[in-house]
mmCIF file of C-alpha atoms and ligand atoms in Angstrom:
data_model
loop_
_atom_site.group_PDB
_atom_site.id
_atom_site.type_symbol
_atom_site.label_atom_id
_atom_site.label_comp_id
_atom_site.label_asym_id
_atom_site.label_seq_id
_atom_site.Cartn_x
_atom_site.Cartn_y
_atom_site.Cartn_z
ATOM 1 C CA MET A 1 111.064 120.080 -3.098
ATOM 2 C CA THR A 2 110.703 123.514 -1.513
ATOM 3 C CA ILE A 3 110.323 123.717 2.267
ATOM 4 C CA ASP A 4 106.991 125.472 2.707
ATOM 5 C CA TYR A 5 106.381 125.260 6.447
ATOM 6 C CA ASN A 6 108.459 128.261 7.465
ATOM 7 C CA LYS A 7 109.049 131.986 7.045
ATOM 8 C CA LEU A 8 112.507 131.880 5.506
ATOM 9 C CA GLU A 9 113.134 133.751 2.288
ATOM 10 C CA VAL A 10 115.915 132.903 -0.136
ATOM 11 C CA ARG A 11 116.617 135.746 -2.525
ATOM 12 C CA ILE A 12 118.505 134.900 -5.724
ATOM 13 C CA ASN A 13 120.214 137.701 -7.608
ATOM 14 C CA LEU A 14 120.363 136.544 -11.224
ATOM 15 C CA ASP A 15 122.469 139.564 -12.281
ATOM 16 C CA ASN A 16 125.226 138.452 -9.929
ATOM 17 C CA LEU A 17 124.994 134.971 -11.372
ATOM 18 C CA ARG A 18 125.392 136.315 -14.914
ATOM 19 C CA HIS A 19 128.274 138.508 -13.722
ATOM 20 C CA ASN A 20 130.046 135.432 -12.340
ATOM 21 C CA TYR A 21 129.426 133.470 -15.543
ATOM 22 C CA ARG A 22 130.918 136.217 -17.681
ATOM 23 C CA ILE A 23 134.137 136.333 -15.650
ATOM 24 C CA PHE A 24 134.857 132.830 -16.940
ATOM 25 C CA THR A 25 134.192 133.623 -20.589
ATOM 26 C CA ARG A 26 137.635 135.296 -20.438
ATOM 27 C CA PHE A 27 139.199 131.858 -20.132
ATOM 28 C CA SER A 28 137.054 130.020 -22.679
ATOM 29 C CA ASP A 29 134.327 130.736 -25.202
ATOM 30 C CA ASN A 30 132.614 127.537 -24.103
ATOM 31 C CA VAL A 31 131.591 127.718 -20.441
ATOM 32 C CA ILE A 32 129.121 125.043 -19.335
ATOM 33 C CA PRO A 33 127.042 126.072 -16.295
ATOM 34 C CA ILE A 34 126.780 123.134 -13.904
ATOM 35 C CA ILE A 35 123.268 123.349 -12.495
ATOM 36 C CA LYS A 36 122.960 119.955 -10.818
ATOM 37 C CA SER A 37 121.092 119.501 -7.554
ATOM 38 C CA ASP A 38 118.624 122.266 -8.406
ATOM 39 C CA ALA A 39 121.496 124.567 -9.420
ATOM 40 C CA TYR A 40 123.185 124.164 -6.022
ATOM 41 C CA GLY A 41 119.929 125.328 -4.430
ATOM 42 C CA HIS A 42 119.472 128.320 -6.766
ATOM 43 C CA GLY A 43 116.711 126.782 -8.932
ATOM 44 C CA LEU A 44 117.263 124.591 -12.006
ATOM 45 C CA ALA A 45 114.799 126.243 -14.395
ATOM 46 C CA GLU A 46 115.422 129.811 -13.230
ATOM 47 C CA VAL A 47 119.204 129.573 -13.492
ATOM 48 C CA SER A 48 119.075 127.924 -16.907
ATOM 49 C CA ARG A 49 116.741 130.661 -18.162
ATOM 50 C CA ALA A 50 119.015 133.361 -16.763
ATOM 51 C CA LEU A 51 121.894 131.972 -18.836
ATOM 52 C CA GLU A 52 120.081 130.748 -21.944
ATOM 53 C CA ASN A 53 121.528 133.538 -24.092
ATOM 54 C CA ASP A 54 125.069 132.902 -22.842
ATOM 55 C CA ALA A 55 125.471 129.135 -22.631
ATOM 56 C CA SER A 56 124.906 126.458 -25.261
ATOM 57 C CA THR A 57 125.222 123.469 -22.908
ATOM 58 C CA PHE A 58 124.050 122.903 -19.333
ATOM 59 C CA GLY A 59 125.295 120.176 -17.005
ATOM 60 C CA VAL A 60 123.127 118.414 -14.431
ATOM 61 C CA GLY A 61 123.607 115.290 -12.301
ATOM 62 C CA PHE A 62 121.229 112.368 -12.831
ATOM 63 C CA VAL A 63 119.264 111.833 -16.039
ATOM 64 C CA ASN A 64 115.944 112.504 -14.306
ATOM 65 C CA GLU A 65 117.160 116.005 -13.470
ATOM 66 C CA ALA A 66 118.057 116.445 -17.137
ATOM 67 C CA VAL A 67 114.466 115.490 -17.986
ATOM 68 C CA LEU A 68 113.148 118.072 -15.506
ATOM 69 C CA LEU A 69 115.321 120.699 -17.155
ATOM 70 C CA ARG A 70 114.145 119.709 -20.645
ATOM 71 C CA ARG A 71 110.516 119.819 -19.486
ATOM 72 C CA SER A 72 111.068 123.319 -18.070
ATOM 73 C CA GLY A 73 111.591 124.432 -21.663
ATOM 74 C CA CYS A 74 115.378 124.337 -21.973
ATOM 75 C CA LYS A 75 116.367 124.050 -25.650
ATOM 76 C CA GLN A 76 120.118 123.878 -25.121
ATOM 77 C CA ARG A 77 122.231 120.756 -25.023
ATOM 78 C CA ILE A 78 121.793 119.043 -21.644
ATOM 79 C CA MET A 79 124.529 116.893 -20.239
ATOM 80 C CA ALA A 80 123.836 114.397 -17.418
ATOM 81 C CA LEU A 81 127.156 114.073 -15.611
ATOM 82 C CA LEU A 82 126.118 111.053 -13.572
ATOM 83 C CA GLY A 83 124.884 108.928 -16.469
ATOM 84 C CA PRO A 84 121.893 106.609 -16.845
ATOM 85 C CA ILE A 85 121.010 104.244 -13.973
ATOM 86 C CA ASP A 86 117.769 102.461 -14.906
ATOM 87 C CA ASP A 87 115.494 101.796 -17.879
ATOM 88 C CA ALA A 88 113.610 105.080 -17.520
ATOM 89 C CA ASP A 89 116.930 106.930 -17.698
ATOM 90 C CA PHE A 90 118.061 105.071 -20.825
ATOM 91 C CA GLN A 91 114.748 105.700 -22.617
ATOM 92 C CA ALA A 92 114.938 109.375 -21.680
ATOM 93 C CA LEU A 93 118.230 109.802 -23.523
ATOM 94 C CA TRP A 94 116.340 109.384 -26.814
ATOM 95 C CA ASP A 95 112.989 110.805 -25.698
ATOM 96 C CA HIS A 96 114.471 114.071 -24.413
ATOM 97 C CA GLU A 97 117.761 114.273 -26.296
ATOM 98 C CA ILE A 98 120.026 114.037 -23.257
ATOM 99 C CA LEU A 99 123.793 113.752 -23.549
ATOM 100 C CA ALA A 100 124.754 111.357 -20.753
ATOM 101 C CA ALA A 101 128.267 110.653 -19.546
ATOM 102 C CA MET A 102 128.847 106.900 -19.781
ATOM 103 C CA SER A 103 131.319 105.628 -17.234
ATOM 104 C CA HIS A 104 131.390 101.828 -17.612
ATOM 105 C CA MET A 105 130.971 99.099 -20.215
ATOM 106 C CA GLY A 106 127.585 97.957 -18.900
ATOM 107 C CA GLN A 107 126.079 101.334 -19.784
ATOM 108 C CA LEU A 108 127.588 101.303 -23.270
ATOM 109 C CA GLU A 109 126.370 97.786 -23.978
ATOM 110 C CA ARG A 110 122.837 98.617 -22.890
ATOM 111 C CA ALA A 111 122.787 101.866 -24.879
ATOM 112 C CA ALA A 112 124.215 100.107 -27.963
ATOM 113 C CA ALA A 113 121.523 97.432 -27.811
ATOM 114 C CA MET A 114 118.811 100.067 -27.501
ATOM 115 C CA ALA A 115 120.303 102.127 -30.328
ATOM 116 C CA GLU A 116 119.535 99.260 -32.716
ATOM 117 C CA GLU A 117 115.851 100.058 -32.195
ATOM 118 C CA ARG A 118 115.836 103.688 -31.255
ATOM 119 C CA GLY A 119 118.543 105.022 -33.558
ATOM 120 C CA THR A 120 121.804 106.915 -33.231
ATOM 121 C CA LEU A 121 122.642 108.400 -29.837
ATOM 122 C CA ASN A 122 125.171 111.087 -28.962
ATOM 123 C CA ILE A 123 127.036 110.145 -25.808
ATOM 124 C CA GLY A 124 129.661 111.482 -23.438
ATOM 125 C CA LEU A 125 132.533 109.393 -22.065
ATOM 126 C CA LYS A 126 133.710 109.806 -18.495
ATOM 127 C CA ILE A 127 137.374 109.037 -17.878
ATOM 128 C CA ASP A 128 138.713 108.392 -14.385
ATOM 129 C CA THR A 129 142.094 110.121 -14.277
ATOM 130 C CA GLY A 130 142.387 110.148 -10.499
ATOM 131 C CA MET A 131 139.145 110.943 -8.695
ATOM 132 C CA ARG A 132 138.451 107.189 -8.396
ATOM 133 C CA ARG A 133 134.662 107.536 -8.383
ATOM 134 C CA LEU A 134 133.259 106.984 -11.872
ATOM 135 C CA GLY A 135 134.689 106.453 -15.312
ATOM 136 C CA PHE A 136 136.820 104.355 -17.630
ATOM 137 C CA ARG A 137 140.447 104.092 -16.566
ATOM 138 C CA PRO A 138 143.004 105.384 -19.090
ATOM 139 C CA GLU A 139 144.279 101.816 -19.557
ATOM 140 C CA GLU A 140 140.794 100.740 -20.735
ATOM 141 C CA VAL A 141 140.754 103.198 -23.610
ATOM 142 C CA ASP A 142 141.879 100.775 -26.333
ATOM 143 C CA GLU A 143 139.084 98.393 -25.393
ATOM 144 C CA LEU A 144 136.682 101.338 -25.285
ATOM 145 C CA ILE A 145 137.694 102.480 -28.763
ATOM 146 C CA GLU A 146 137.314 98.968 -30.123
ATOM 147 C CA PHE A 147 133.791 98.760 -28.702
ATOM 148 C CA LEU A 148 132.810 102.145 -30.127
ATOM 149 C CA LYS A 149 134.158 101.229 -33.565
ATOM 150 C CA GLY A 150 131.932 98.146 -33.529
ATOM 151 C CA HIS A 151 128.835 100.114 -32.460
ATOM 152 C CA SER A 152 128.554 103.084 -34.772
ATOM 153 C CA LYS A 153 125.091 104.041 -33.537
ATOM 154 C CA LEU A 154 126.748 105.331 -30.375
ATOM 155 C CA LYS A 155 128.391 108.600 -31.260
ATOM 156 C CA PRO A 156 130.835 109.988 -28.683
ATOM 157 C CA VAL A 157 130.730 113.783 -28.868
ATOM 158 C CA MET A 158 132.138 114.659 -25.479
ATOM 159 C CA VAL A 159 134.837 113.293 -23.206
ATOM 160 C CA THR A 160 135.142 114.451 -19.612
ATOM 161 C CA SER A 161 137.144 113.827 -16.482
ATOM 162 C CA HIS A 162 136.960 115.409 -13.030
ATOM 163 C CA LEU A 163 139.746 117.001 -10.959
ATOM 164 C CA ALA A 164 140.096 115.681 -7.422
ATOM 165 C CA SER A 165 141.962 118.584 -5.828
ATOM 166 C CA ALA A 166 142.176 121.600 -8.095
ATOM 167 C CA ASP A 167 141.619 123.783 -5.007
ATOM 168 C CA VAL A 168 144.679 122.495 -3.111
ATOM 169 C CA PRO A 169 147.885 124.396 -3.968
ATOM 170 C CA GLU A 170 150.053 121.542 -2.631
ATOM 171 C CA HIS A 171 148.454 119.196 -5.165
ATOM 172 C CA LYS A 172 149.289 121.242 -8.251
ATOM 173 C CA GLU A 173 151.531 118.545 -9.752
ATOM 174 C CA HIS A 174 148.885 115.909 -9.204
ATOM 175 C CA VAL A 175 146.315 118.115 -10.946
ATOM 176 C CA HIS A 176 148.587 118.602 -13.922
ATOM 177 C CA GLY A 177 149.204 114.849 -13.945
ATOM 178 C CA GLN A 178 145.462 114.341 -14.322
ATOM 179 C CA ALA A 179 145.513 116.805 -17.231
ATOM 180 C CA ARG A 180 148.306 114.868 -18.974
ATOM 181 C CA ALA A 181 146.583 111.526 -18.469
ATOM 182 C CA PHE A 182 143.349 113.015 -19.807
ATOM 183 C CA GLU A 183 145.044 114.557 -22.837
ATOM 184 C CA ALA A 184 146.541 111.191 -23.744
ATOM 185 C CA VAL A 185 143.061 109.613 -23.680
ATOM 186 C CA VAL A 186 141.549 112.455 -25.714
ATOM 187 C CA GLY A 187 144.400 112.102 -28.239
ATOM 188 C CA LYS A 188 143.714 108.391 -28.691
ATOM 189 C CA LEU A 189 139.983 108.961 -29.179
ATOM 190 C CA ARG A 190 140.660 111.608 -31.813
ATOM 191 C CA GLU A 191 143.220 109.443 -33.578
ATOM 192 C CA ALA A 192 140.569 106.755 -33.770
ATOM 193 C CA GLY A 193 138.373 109.245 -35.614
ATOM 194 C CA PHE A 194 136.043 110.418 -32.842
ATOM 195 C CA ASP A 195 135.384 114.145 -32.907
ATOM 196 C CA VAL A 196 135.052 114.773 -29.180
ATOM 197 C CA GLU A 197 134.821 117.978 -27.144
ATOM 198 C CA ALA A 198 137.118 117.597 -24.125
ATOM 199 C CA ASN A 199 136.527 119.168 -20.722
ATOM 200 C CA LEU A 200 138.281 118.686 -17.416
ATOM 201 C CA ALA A 201 138.168 121.915 -15.395
ATOM 202 C CA ASN A 202 135.691 122.678 -12.614
ATOM 203 C CA SER A 203 135.631 126.177 -11.049
ATOM 204 C CA ALA A 204 138.985 125.896 -9.290
ATOM 205 C CA GLY A 205 140.593 124.293 -12.323
ATOM 206 C CA SER A 206 139.271 127.121 -14.498
ATOM 207 C CA MET A 207 140.599 129.772 -12.118
ATOM 208 C CA VAL A 208 144.148 128.554 -11.517
ATOM 209 C CA HIS A 209 145.052 125.665 -13.838
ATOM 210 C CA PRO A 210 145.257 126.811 -17.480
ATOM 211 C CA PRO A 211 146.588 123.378 -18.598
ATOM 212 C CA CYS A 212 143.167 121.990 -17.628
ATOM 213 C CA HIS A 213 141.108 124.401 -19.743
ATOM 214 C CA MET A 214 140.861 122.255 -22.930
ATOM 215 C CA ASP A 215 137.707 122.810 -25.068
ATOM 216 C CA SER A 216 135.162 123.804 -22.415
ATOM 217 C CA LEU A 217 134.878 124.590 -18.697
ATOM 218 C CA ARG A 218 132.376 123.049 -16.288
ATOM 219 C CA LEU A 219 131.478 125.883 -13.972
ATOM 220 C CA GLY A 220 129.705 125.147 -10.690
ATOM 221 C CA ILE A 221 130.356 126.840 -7.352
ATOM 222 C CA SER A 222 131.864 130.054 -8.790
ATOM 223 C CA LEU A 223 128.759 130.619 -10.871
ATOM 224 C CA TYR A 224 126.905 131.029 -7.579
ATOM 225 C CA GLY A 225 129.617 133.281 -6.132
ATOM 226 C CA GLY A 226 131.312 130.750 -3.863
ATOM 227 C CA ASN A 227 135.104 130.958 -3.958
ATOM 228 C CA PRO A 228 136.520 127.415 -4.104
ATOM 229 C CA LEU A 229 139.976 128.812 -3.292
ATOM 230 C CA HIS A 230 138.888 130.479 -0.045
ATOM 231 C CA GLY A 231 141.440 129.911 2.688
ATOM 232 C CA THR A 232 144.288 129.098 0.269
ATOM 233 C CA GLN A 233 147.150 131.208 -1.102
ATOM 234 C CA TRP A 234 145.134 131.378 -4.356
ATOM 235 C CA ALA A 235 142.049 132.952 -2.747
ATOM 236 C CA ASP A 236 142.530 136.277 -4.602
ATOM 237 C CA ALA A 237 141.671 134.545 -7.875
ATOM 238 C CA GLY A 238 138.047 134.658 -6.680
ATOM 239 C CA GLN A 239 137.874 138.280 -5.590
ATOM 240 C CA GLU A 240 135.521 139.365 -8.380
ATOM 241 C CA LEU A 241 132.885 136.741 -7.562
ATOM 242 C CA LYS A 242 129.554 137.988 -6.205
ATOM 243 C CA PRO A 243 127.340 135.683 -4.117
ATOM 244 C CA ALA A 244 123.947 135.216 -5.743
ATOM 245 C CA MET A 245 122.067 133.930 -2.665
ATOM 246 C CA ASP A 246 120.789 135.819 0.399
ATOM 247 C CA VAL A 247 118.717 134.126 3.111
ATOM 248 C CA SER A 248 116.614 135.825 5.779
ATOM 249 C CA ALA A 249 114.236 134.820 8.573
ATOM 250 C CA PRO A 250 111.891 136.904 10.747
ATOM 251 C CA VAL A 251 112.599 138.289 14.186
ATOM 252 C CA MET A 252 109.787 136.785 16.331
ATOM 253 C CA GLN A 253 110.336 138.342 19.748
ATOM 254 C CA VAL A 254 112.835 140.625 21.506
ATOM 255 C CA HIS A 255 113.324 140.462 25.276
ATOM 256 C CA PRO A 256 115.866 140.871 28.086
ATOM 257 C CA LEU A 257 118.049 138.027 29.367
ATOM 258 C CA GLY A 258 119.422 138.696 32.842
ATOM 259 C CA LYS A 259 122.996 138.069 33.926
ATOM 260 C CA GLY A 260 123.237 134.411 35.039
ATOM 261 C CA GLU A 261 120.211 133.202 33.052
ATOM 262 C CA GLY A 262 120.597 130.345 30.595
ATOM 263 C CA ILE A 263 118.916 130.297 27.184
ATOM 264 C CA SER A 264 117.638 127.621 24.768
ATOM 265 C CA TYR A 265 117.846 123.829 25.170
ATOM 266 C CA GLY A 266 120.416 122.632 27.665
ATOM 267 C CA TRP A 267 121.178 126.182 28.798
ATOM 268 C CA THR A 268 124.532 125.822 27.072
ATOM 269 C CA HIS A 269 124.814 129.610 27.057
ATOM 270 C CA VAL A 270 124.540 131.539 30.347
ATOM 271 C CA ALA A 271 124.448 135.357 30.091
ATOM 272 C CA GLU A 272 127.579 137.012 31.474
ATOM 273 C CA ARG A 273 125.819 140.377 31.579
ATOM 274 C CA ASP A 274 122.294 141.711 31.386
ATOM 275 C CA CYS A 275 121.538 141.590 27.681
ATOM 276 C CA MET A 276 118.812 141.708 25.040
ATOM 277 C CA VAL A 277 118.043 138.760 22.809
ATOM 278 C CA ALA A 278 116.071 138.364 19.602
ATOM 279 C CA ILE A 279 114.423 135.064 18.748
ATOM 280 C CA ILE A 280 114.774 134.328 15.029
ATOM 281 C CA GLY A 281 112.392 132.033 13.139
ATOM 282 C CA ALA A 282 114.997 129.700 11.631
ATOM 283 C CA GLY A 283 116.436 126.410 12.791
ATOM 284 C CA TYR A 284 117.743 123.072 11.660
ATOM 285 C CA ALA A 285 114.392 122.051 10.115
ATOM 286 C CA ASP A 286 114.999 124.953 7.741
ATOM 287 C CA CYS A 287 118.496 123.660 6.970
ATOM 288 C CA TYR A 288 120.101 126.214 9.302
ATOM 289 C CA SER A 289 122.395 123.637 10.863
ATOM 290 C CA ARG A 290 122.434 122.820 14.575
ATOM 291 C CA SER A 291 126.218 122.859 14.288
ATOM 292 C CA LEU A 292 125.907 126.676 14.226
ATOM 293 C CA SER A 293 124.907 126.535 17.925
ATOM 294 C CA GLY A 294 126.984 129.106 19.806
ATOM 295 C CA LYS A 295 129.114 129.727 16.696
ATOM 296 C CA GLY A 296 127.249 131.607 13.997
ATOM 297 C CA PHE A 297 126.176 135.208 13.505
ATOM 298 C CA VAL A 298 123.196 136.761 11.782
ATOM 299 C CA ASN A 299 122.996 140.185 10.167
ATOM 300 C CA ILE A 300 120.253 142.434 11.536
ATOM 301 C CA ALA A 301 119.980 145.962 10.127
ATOM 302 C CA GLY A 302 123.557 145.796 8.869
ATOM 303 C CA ARG A 303 125.011 144.713 12.234
ATOM 304 C CA ARG A 304 126.110 141.303 13.422
ATOM 305 C CA ALA A 305 124.344 139.443 16.199
ATOM 306 C CA PRO A 306 125.969 136.257 17.607
ATOM 307 C CA VAL A 307 123.988 133.043 18.026
ATOM 308 C CA LEU A 308 123.344 132.256 21.703
ATOM 309 C CA GLY A 309 123.131 128.618 22.790
ATOM 310 C CA ARG A 310 121.607 125.844 20.731
ATOM 311 C CA VAL A 311 120.001 126.252 17.321
ATOM 312 C CA CYS A 312 116.534 124.658 17.717
ATOM 313 C CA MET A 313 114.233 123.039 15.149
ATOM 314 C CA GLN A 314 112.631 126.307 14.003
ATOM 315 C CA MET A 315 114.126 128.970 16.256
ATOM 316 C CA THR A 316 117.498 130.471 17.113
ATOM 317 C CA ALA A 317 118.355 133.065 19.787
ATOM 318 C CA VAL A 318 120.792 135.883 18.993
ATOM 319 C CA ASP A 319 122.316 138.678 21.093
ATOM 320 C CA VAL A 320 121.104 142.130 19.989
ATOM 321 C CA THR A 321 122.343 144.110 23.035
ATOM 322 C CA ASP A 322 124.978 146.057 21.105
ATOM 323 C CA ILE A 323 122.707 146.710 18.130
ATOM 324 C CA LEU A 324 120.005 148.191 20.403
ATOM 325 C CA GLY A 325 122.697 150.066 22.375
ATOM 326 C CA GLU A 326 123.636 151.946 19.223
ATOM 327 C CA GLY A 327 120.070 153.123 18.900
ATOM 328 C CA THR A 328 118.964 150.729 16.134
ATOM 329 C CA GLU A 329 115.502 149.350 16.777
ATOM 330 C CA VAL A 330 114.929 145.601 16.502
ATOM 331 C CA VAL A 331 111.271 144.555 16.605
ATOM 332 C CA PRO A 332 109.221 141.482 15.692
ATOM 333 C CA GLY A 333 108.780 141.288 11.920
ATOM 334 C CA ASP A 334 112.262 142.647 11.131
ATOM 335 C CA ARG A 335 114.421 140.391 8.972
ATOM 336 C CA ALA A 336 117.528 138.646 10.267
ATOM 337 C CA TRP A 337 119.923 137.569 7.513
ATOM 338 C CA LEU A 338 121.453 134.134 7.887
ATOM 339 C CA LEU A 339 123.432 134.656 4.673
ATOM 340 C CA GLY A 340 124.210 137.978 3.006
ATOM 341 C CA GLY A 341 122.147 140.932 4.155
ATOM 342 C CA PRO A 342 122.784 144.671 4.239
ATOM 343 C CA GLY A 343 126.043 146.572 4.485
ATOM 344 C CA ASP A 344 129.528 145.523 5.511
ATOM 345 C CA ALA A 345 127.980 143.013 7.890
ATOM 346 C CA ALA A 346 126.873 140.896 4.908
ATOM 347 C CA ILE A 347 127.546 137.293 5.809
ATOM 348 C CA THR A 348 129.652 135.650 3.125
ATOM 349 C CA PRO A 349 129.030 132.056 2.040
ATOM 350 C CA GLU A 350 132.579 131.213 3.121
ATOM 351 C CA GLU A 351 132.086 132.582 6.648
ATOM 352 C CA LEU A 352 128.820 130.757 7.116
ATOM 353 C CA ALA A 353 130.415 127.542 5.816
ATOM 354 C CA ASP A 354 133.341 127.930 8.240
ATOM 355 C CA TRP A 355 131.083 128.440 11.293
ATOM 356 C CA TRP A 356 128.961 125.517 10.104
ATOM 357 C CA GLY A 357 131.992 123.258 9.647
ATOM 358 C CA THR A 358 131.337 122.643 5.955
ATOM 359 C CA ILE A 359 131.852 124.129 2.468
ATOM 360 C CA THR A 360 129.829 126.692 0.539
ATOM 361 C CA TYR A 361 128.449 123.942 -1.725
ATOM 362 C CA GLU A 362 126.539 122.387 1.180
ATOM 363 C CA VAL A 363 125.398 125.772 2.528
ATOM 364 C CA PHE A 364 123.837 126.649 -0.855
ATOM 365 C CA CYS A 365 122.301 123.220 -1.503
ATOM 366 C CA LEU A 366 120.657 123.136 1.930
ATOM 367 C CA LEU A 367 119.542 126.735 2.497
ATOM 368 C CA GLY A 368 118.385 126.856 -1.142
ATOM 369 C CA MET A 369 115.664 124.338 -0.291
ATOM 370 C CA ASN A 370 113.687 127.158 1.327
ATOM 371 C CA GLN A 371 111.220 129.373 -0.533
ATOM 372 C CA ARG A 372 113.017 131.424 -3.179
ATOM 373 C CA ILE A 373 112.358 134.761 -4.813
ATOM 374 C CA TYR A 374 114.282 136.116 -7.805
ATOM 375 C CA THR A 375 115.610 139.633 -8.301
HETATM 376 C C1 LIG B 401 129.857 119.423 -9.695
HETATM 377 C C2 LIG B 401 130.753 119.185 -10.836
HETATM 378 C C3 LIG B 401 131.440 120.236 -11.450
HETATM 379 C C4 LIG B 401 131.430 121.658 -10.917
HETATM 380 O O1 LIG B 401 132.364 121.762 -9.872
HETATM 381 P P1 LIG B 401 132.581 123.137 -9.082
HETATM 382 O O2 LIG B 401 133.686 122.854 -8.139
HETATM 383 O O3 LIG B 401 131.298 123.405 -8.369
HETATM 384 O O4 LIG B 401 132.883 124.168 -10.101
HETATM 385 C C5 LIG B 401 132.169 119.951 -12.578
HETATM 386 N N1 LIG B 401 132.245 118.695 -13.071
HETATM 387 C C6 LIG B 401 131.620 117.652 -12.486
HETATM 388 C C7 LIG B 401 131.756 116.288 -13.065
HETATM 389 C C8 LIG B 401 130.869 117.858 -11.344
HETATM 390 O O5 LIG B 401 130.254 116.824 -10.751
#
């Protein structure tokens, strides 16, 4: 899975990750780290090990990722948020003791039939209270309860639903509407005798919507130090978060670019003055997006250097005139930080996401595919 054809280095600070996790234990004594998609690019096994003394449940996406996590040695409860898709997934629920969220009748019927042979299975139930992706609708709950009562080898132990816009202040009422709809479903399940743990809140829901806290929190982006409320009036709620990922690439060459000369493909940038450029060994093949062309900055020696012209497949040109002018040397072999880096010039995940035209989630998932080291 790791990109191994380049010289990028992704550094993961596991202390920062634990720091972020512990912020959320103020809101709940049951915080479930969401480590799907290779822990948002931070490493599935490494992140689970870093939190194994803090968390009793981990959440991943597909069942095959849950199996990878189990095989890495994880002893905690593993929840597969996206549920079983094919026969291998269904078998794995028993083979590897995976708690999968079931989101439609077809999955329950198949699991119930298998349970006759393989024995009792703990399951999760996914309720669609407004995201409109996966899950049983609240109006299907009576039918759901009837089915579960007739199939006692399926044991619902968790019920979950997902917030569609917990990070949008204007949608607060809608968010709380989801919480009410979810509570009604949870109430019915409990009345029917099912002892279920209920969780609804993602990072943003945990930070600013106490009515969504329920029994446990599902913590994703904030665990990695991304602030889901960046750019909103609630942004301060994330001020204690510390990014856990830094990404650097080597300086390959430093040379002058004369006034009037173009640089990189298409000569989209023409120098307005005599300047000095550094060529950095990172490009879109390394998941440093081409949409950063002419927009991004890198951090070299604690100073910012703007991207000049197009980001190429494995190289990007940056302007180091001012850095050299202040007497700081920049030579081949130095590191240029695409994310993070030294001093006040540290590039935040939110800044990089803004230049890139995306969100921190995508920045982490993509850059995290490069070779990682852990500190
Ligand atoms: C990804 C995910 C989360 C975590 O969301 P963040 O916004 O990253 O905190 C929680 N619940 C479900 C179902 C998810 O898919």
